[in-house]
Coordinates of C-alpha atoms and ligand atoms in Angstrom, one line a residue:
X1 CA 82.3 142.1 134.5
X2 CA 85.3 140.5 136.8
X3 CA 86.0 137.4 135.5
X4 CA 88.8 135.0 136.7
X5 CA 89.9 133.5 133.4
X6 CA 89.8 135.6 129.9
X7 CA 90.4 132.9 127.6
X8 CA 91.0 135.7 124.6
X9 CA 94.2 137.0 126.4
X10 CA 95.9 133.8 125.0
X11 CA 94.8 135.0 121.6
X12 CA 95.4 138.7 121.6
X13 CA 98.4 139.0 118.8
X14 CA 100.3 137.3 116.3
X15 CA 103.0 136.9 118.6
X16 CA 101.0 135.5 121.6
X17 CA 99.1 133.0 119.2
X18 CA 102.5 132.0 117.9
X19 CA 103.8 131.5 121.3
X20 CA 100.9 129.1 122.7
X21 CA 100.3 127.2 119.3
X22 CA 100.3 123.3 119.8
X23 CA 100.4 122.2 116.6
X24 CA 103.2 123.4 113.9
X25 CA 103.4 123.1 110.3
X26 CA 107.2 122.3 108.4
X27 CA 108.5 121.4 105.1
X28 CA 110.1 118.7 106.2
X29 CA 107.5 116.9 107.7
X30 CA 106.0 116.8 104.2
X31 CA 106.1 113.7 101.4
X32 CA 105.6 115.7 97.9
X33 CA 104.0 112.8 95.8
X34 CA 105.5 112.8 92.1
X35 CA 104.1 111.3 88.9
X36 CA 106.8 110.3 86.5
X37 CA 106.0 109.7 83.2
X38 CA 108.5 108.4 79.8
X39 CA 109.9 111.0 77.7
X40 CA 112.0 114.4 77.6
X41 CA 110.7 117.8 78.8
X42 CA 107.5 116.8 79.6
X43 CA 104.9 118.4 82.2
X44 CA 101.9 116.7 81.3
X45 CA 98.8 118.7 83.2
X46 CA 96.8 116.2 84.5
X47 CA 92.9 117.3 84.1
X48 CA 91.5 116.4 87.9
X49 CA 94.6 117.7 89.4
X50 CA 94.5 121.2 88.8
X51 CA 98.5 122.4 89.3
X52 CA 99.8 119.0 89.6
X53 CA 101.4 117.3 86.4
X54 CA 103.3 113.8 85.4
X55 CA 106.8 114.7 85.0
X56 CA 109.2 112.8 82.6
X57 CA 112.7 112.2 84.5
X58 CA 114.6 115.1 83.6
X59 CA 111.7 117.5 85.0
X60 CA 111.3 115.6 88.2
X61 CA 115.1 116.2 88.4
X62 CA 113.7 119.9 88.5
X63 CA 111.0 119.5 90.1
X64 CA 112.7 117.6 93.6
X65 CA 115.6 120.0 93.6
X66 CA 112.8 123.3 93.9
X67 CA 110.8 120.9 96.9
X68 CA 114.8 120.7 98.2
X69 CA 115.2 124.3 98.3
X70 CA 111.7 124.6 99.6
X71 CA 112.5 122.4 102.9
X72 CA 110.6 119.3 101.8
X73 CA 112.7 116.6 101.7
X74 CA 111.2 113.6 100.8
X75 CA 109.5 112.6 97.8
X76 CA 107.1 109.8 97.3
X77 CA 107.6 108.2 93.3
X78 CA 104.8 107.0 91.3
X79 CA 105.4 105.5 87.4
X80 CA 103.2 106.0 85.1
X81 CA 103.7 102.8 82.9
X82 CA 102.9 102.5 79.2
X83 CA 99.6 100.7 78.2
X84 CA 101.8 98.2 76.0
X85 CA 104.3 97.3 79.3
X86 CA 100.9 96.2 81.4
X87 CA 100.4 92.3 82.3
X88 CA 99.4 90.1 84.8
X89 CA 102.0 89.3 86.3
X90 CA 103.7 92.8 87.6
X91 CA 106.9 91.4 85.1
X92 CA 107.9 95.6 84.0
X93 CA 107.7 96.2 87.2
X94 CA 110.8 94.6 88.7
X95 CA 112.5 95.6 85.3
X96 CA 116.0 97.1 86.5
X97 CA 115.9 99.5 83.3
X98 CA 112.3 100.2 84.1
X99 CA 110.8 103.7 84.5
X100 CA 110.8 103.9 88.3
X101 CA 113.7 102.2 88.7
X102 CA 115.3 104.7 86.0
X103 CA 113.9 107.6 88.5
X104 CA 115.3 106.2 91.2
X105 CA 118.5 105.9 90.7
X106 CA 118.8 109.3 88.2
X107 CA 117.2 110.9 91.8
X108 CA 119.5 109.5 94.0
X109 CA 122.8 110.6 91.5
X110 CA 121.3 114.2 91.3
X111 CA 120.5 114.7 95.0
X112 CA 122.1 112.2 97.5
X113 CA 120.8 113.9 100.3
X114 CA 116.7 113.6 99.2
X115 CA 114.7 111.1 100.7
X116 CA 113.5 109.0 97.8
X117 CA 110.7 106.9 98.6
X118 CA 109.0 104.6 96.0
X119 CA 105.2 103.4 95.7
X120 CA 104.4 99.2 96.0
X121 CA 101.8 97.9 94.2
X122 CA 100.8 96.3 91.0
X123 CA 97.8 98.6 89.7
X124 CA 100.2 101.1 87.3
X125 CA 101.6 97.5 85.7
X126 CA 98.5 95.7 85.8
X127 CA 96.1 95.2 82.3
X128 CA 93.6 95.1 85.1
X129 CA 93.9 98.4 87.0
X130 CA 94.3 96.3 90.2
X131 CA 96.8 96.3 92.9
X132 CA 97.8 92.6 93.0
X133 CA 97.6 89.6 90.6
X134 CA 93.7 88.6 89.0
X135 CA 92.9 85.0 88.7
X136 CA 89.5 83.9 88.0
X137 CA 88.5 87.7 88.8
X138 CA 90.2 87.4 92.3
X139 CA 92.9 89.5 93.3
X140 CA 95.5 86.8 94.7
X141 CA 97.3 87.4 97.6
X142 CA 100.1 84.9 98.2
X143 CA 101.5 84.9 94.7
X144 CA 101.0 88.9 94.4
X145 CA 103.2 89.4 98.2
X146 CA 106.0 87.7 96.2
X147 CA 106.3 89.8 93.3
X148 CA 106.0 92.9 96.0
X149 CA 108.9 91.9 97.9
X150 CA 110.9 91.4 94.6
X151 CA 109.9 94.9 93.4
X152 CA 111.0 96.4 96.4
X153 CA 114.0 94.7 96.1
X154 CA 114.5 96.2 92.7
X155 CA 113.7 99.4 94.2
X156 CA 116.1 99.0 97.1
X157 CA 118.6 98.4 94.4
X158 CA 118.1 101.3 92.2
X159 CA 118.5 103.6 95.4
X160 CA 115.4 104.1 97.2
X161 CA 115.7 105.3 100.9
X162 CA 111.9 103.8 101.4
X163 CA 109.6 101.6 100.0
X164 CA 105.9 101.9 100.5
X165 CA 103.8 99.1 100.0
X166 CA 99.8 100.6 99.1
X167 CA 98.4 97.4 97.7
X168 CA 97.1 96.2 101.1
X169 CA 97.7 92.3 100.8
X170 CA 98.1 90.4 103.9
X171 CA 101.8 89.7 105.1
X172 CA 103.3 91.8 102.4
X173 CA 105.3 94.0 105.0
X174 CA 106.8 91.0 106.7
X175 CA 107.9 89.4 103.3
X176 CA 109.3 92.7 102.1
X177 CA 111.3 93.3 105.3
X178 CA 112.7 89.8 104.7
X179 CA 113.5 90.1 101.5
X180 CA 115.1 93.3 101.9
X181 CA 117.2 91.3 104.6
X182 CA 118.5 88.6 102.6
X183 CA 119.5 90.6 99.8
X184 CA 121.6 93.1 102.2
X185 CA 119.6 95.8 101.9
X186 CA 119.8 96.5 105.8
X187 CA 119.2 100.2 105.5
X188 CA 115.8 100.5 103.2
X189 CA 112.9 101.5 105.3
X190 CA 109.7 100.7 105.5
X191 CA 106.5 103.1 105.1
X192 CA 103.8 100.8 105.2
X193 CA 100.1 101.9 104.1
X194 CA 98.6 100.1 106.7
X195 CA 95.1 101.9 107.4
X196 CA 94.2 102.1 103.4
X197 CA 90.2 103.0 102.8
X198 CA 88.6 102.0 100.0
X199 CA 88.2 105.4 99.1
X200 CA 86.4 107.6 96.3
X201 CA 88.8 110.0 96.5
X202 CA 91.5 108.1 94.7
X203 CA 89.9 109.3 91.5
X204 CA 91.6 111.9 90.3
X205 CA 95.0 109.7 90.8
X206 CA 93.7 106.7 89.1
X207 CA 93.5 109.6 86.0
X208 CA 97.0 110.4 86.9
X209 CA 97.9 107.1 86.4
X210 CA 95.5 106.1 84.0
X211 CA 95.2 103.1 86.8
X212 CA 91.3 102.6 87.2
X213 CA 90.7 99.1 87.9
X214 CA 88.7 97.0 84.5
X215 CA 86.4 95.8 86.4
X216 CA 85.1 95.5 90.1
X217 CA 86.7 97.6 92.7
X218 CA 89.3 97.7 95.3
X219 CA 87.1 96.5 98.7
X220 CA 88.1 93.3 99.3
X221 CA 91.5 94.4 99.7
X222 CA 91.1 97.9 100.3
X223 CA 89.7 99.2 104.0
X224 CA 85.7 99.2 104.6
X225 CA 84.7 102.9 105.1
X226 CA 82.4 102.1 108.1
X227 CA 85.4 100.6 110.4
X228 CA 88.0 101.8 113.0
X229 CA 89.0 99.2 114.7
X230 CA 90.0 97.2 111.9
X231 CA 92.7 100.2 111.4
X232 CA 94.5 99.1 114.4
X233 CA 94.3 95.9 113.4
X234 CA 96.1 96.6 110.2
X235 CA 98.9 99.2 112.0
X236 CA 99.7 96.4 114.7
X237 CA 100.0 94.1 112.2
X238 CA 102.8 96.2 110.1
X239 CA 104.2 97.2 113.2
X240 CA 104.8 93.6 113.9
X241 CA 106.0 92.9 110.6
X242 CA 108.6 95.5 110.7
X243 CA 107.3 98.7 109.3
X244 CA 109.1 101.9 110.1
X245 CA 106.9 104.5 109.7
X246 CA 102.5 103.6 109.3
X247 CA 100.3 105.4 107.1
X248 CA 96.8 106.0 107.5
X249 CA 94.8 106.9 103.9
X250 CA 92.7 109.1 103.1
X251 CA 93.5 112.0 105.7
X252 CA 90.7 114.6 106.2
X253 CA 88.5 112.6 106.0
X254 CA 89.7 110.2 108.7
X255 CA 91.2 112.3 111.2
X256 CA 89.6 110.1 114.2
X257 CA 91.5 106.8 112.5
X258 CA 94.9 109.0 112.7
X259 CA 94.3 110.3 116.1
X260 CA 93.7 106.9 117.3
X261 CA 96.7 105.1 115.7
X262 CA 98.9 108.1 117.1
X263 CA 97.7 107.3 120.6
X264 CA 98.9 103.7 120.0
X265 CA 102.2 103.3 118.6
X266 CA 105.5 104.2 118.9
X267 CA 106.7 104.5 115.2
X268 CA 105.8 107.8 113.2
X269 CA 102.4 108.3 112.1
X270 CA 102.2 109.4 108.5
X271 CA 98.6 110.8 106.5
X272 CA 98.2 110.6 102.8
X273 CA 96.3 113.4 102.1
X274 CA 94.6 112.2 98.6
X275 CA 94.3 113.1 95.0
X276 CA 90.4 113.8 95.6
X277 CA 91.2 116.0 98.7
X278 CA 93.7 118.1 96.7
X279 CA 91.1 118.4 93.8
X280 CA 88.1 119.3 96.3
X281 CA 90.6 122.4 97.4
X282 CA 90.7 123.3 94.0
X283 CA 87.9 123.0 92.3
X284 CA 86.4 125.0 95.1
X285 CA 88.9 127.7 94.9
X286 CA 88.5 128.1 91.1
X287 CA 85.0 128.6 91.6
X288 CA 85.9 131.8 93.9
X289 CA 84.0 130.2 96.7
X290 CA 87.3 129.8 99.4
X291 CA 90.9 131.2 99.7
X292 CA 93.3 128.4 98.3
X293 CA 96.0 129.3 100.3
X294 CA 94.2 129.6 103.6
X295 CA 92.2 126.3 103.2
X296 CA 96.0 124.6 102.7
X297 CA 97.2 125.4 105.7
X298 CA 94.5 125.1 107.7
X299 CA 93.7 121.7 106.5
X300 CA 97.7 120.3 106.5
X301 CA 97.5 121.8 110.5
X302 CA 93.9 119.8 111.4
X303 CA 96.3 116.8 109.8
X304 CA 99.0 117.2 112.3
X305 CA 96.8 118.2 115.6
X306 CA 95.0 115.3 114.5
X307 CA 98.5 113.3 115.1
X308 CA 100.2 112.9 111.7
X309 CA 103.8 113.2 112.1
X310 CA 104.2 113.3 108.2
X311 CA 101.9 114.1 105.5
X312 CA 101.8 113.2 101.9
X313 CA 100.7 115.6 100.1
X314 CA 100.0 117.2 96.6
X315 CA 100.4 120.9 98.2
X316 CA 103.5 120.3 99.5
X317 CA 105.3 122.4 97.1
X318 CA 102.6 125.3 98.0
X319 CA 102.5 124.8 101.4
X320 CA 106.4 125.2 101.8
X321 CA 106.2 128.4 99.6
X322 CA 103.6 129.7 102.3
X323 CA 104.9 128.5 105.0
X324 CA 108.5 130.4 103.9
X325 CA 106.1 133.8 103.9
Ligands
LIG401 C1 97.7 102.5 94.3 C2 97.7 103.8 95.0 C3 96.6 104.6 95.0 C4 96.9 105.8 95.6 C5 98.3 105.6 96.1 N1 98.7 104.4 95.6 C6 95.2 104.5 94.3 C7 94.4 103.3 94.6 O1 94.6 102.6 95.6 O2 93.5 103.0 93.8 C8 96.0 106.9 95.8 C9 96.7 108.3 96.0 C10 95.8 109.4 95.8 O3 94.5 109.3 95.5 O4 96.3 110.5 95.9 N2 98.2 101.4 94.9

């Protein structure tokens, strides 16, 4: 045959692929997610999270300086908060001597230069599981924004470089921006979770947290499944309310809602890529049936092609250690 294109030239070798690529993978665009837990020396596995485990301080300590050496930079704190400490009003967590605040600030001491950036919500505090304050079996929105801004307030205090609001309340970005403003906390960012599903695939991080919700679930705050526009809707929104970097939530899953959010803002696009998308990966490779290592990469490179500037993720440990070859 003469042809006048051979589209397999461009594909030939290692070297050739490398060259053309469009999309590349680094450790630093990665968020490693981090479960910390009370106690000394502790590396509690946590059943639906094969590999992953709750940390107590002085491992995370550990933990965030290997991730350093690794090229990921940022890390993305969750507390896992007594049973006793829960309430209803989200009171332990704007505790300065709290557990995340603790982590925080023994985070910041150990490693200046890491990029500490602290969950929002109410579900680890609450006795209900959910992610604002529950009266008459409603989660409340005005009276649940104000206890977000204070706790990211008390987050901005104990160090953090970013607070990341996940509760999905209306005009919680705007009221954390301004009270972040008025107590002089000019340079704490913003990384809003603005396109947040109501997702299955939380599950294995509601174990992690032991944070399931008592009754009900999570959609009349949490994102319908079925839309896209509404996605927009929410990024515009944080945009407008100051938000520094957007999220979109779950990732695989929802590649179309981050590839149209990247095509319409300005401010980095991150992708939480979930608890039940890790465990999928995992379970699958237990069973012998794909190559763990293979379906990391290829999956944390359709999450950037797709247009994720930054990706949370539970294999971003592993992914750095393969990406370093
Ligand atoms: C809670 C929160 C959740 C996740 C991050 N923050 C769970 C939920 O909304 O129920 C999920 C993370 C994951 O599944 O990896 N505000």
């Amino acid at each position: 045959m003469i042809l006048s294109k051979r589209y397999r030239i461009l594909r030939r070798s290692p070297a050739i692929r490398s060259m053309v690529a469009e999309t590349h993978l680094e450790p630093a665009q990665l968020i490693a997610p981090l479960f910390v837990t009370e106690g000394k020396d502790i590396r509690e596995p946590i059943l639906s999270m094969p590999g992953y485990f709750r940390l107590s301080v002085d491992e995370l300590i550990k933990e965030a300086k290997e991730l350093w050496g690794l090229g990921v930079k940022s890390v993305l704190l969750f507390a896992k908060i007594p049973d006793e400490l829960k309430d209803n009003t989200g009171k332990e967590a704007l505790n300065p001597e709290g557990l995340m605040q603790r982590a925080i600030r023994t985070l910041k001491h150990n490693l200046p230069e890491l990029c500490v950036m602290t969950d929002v919500a109410l579900d680890p505090y609450s006795t209900y599981g959910h992610d604002g304050i529950v009266e008459n079996g409603e989660i409340v929105n005005d009276k649940t924004v104000e206890v977000l801004a204070q706790m990211s307030v008390s987050h901005a205090e104990a160090g953090a470089d970013f607070v990341a609001p996940s509760d999905m309340m209306d005009g919680r970005i705007g009221a954390i921006r301004q009270a972040l403003e008025q107590q002089g906390y000019h340079q704490t960012g913003i990384m809003a979770y603005s396109a947040k599903y109501a997702s299955c695939l939380y599950g294995p991080f509601r174990d992690a947290l032991d944070s399931a919700p008592g009754f009900g679930d999570k959609k009349t705050y949490q994102m319908d499944v079925a839309n896209s526009r509404e996605a927009l809707k929410e990024v515009f929104q944080d945009i407008e309310e100051g938000a520094d970097i957007v999220m979109v939530k779950p990732a695989v899953a929802y590649l179309d809602i981050i590839h149209a959010v990247k095509q319409q803002v300005l401010v980095p696009v991150s992708a939480y890529h979930v608890s039940g998308e890790y465990a999928m990966i995992k379970a699958a490779a237990q069973m012998g049936w794909l190559d763990e290592e293979k379906a990391i990469l290829e999956i944390l490179t359709s999450i950037r092609r797709a247009g994720a500037d930054l990706i949370a993720t539970y294999f971003a440990k592993q992914a750095a250690q393969l990406l370093q070859g």
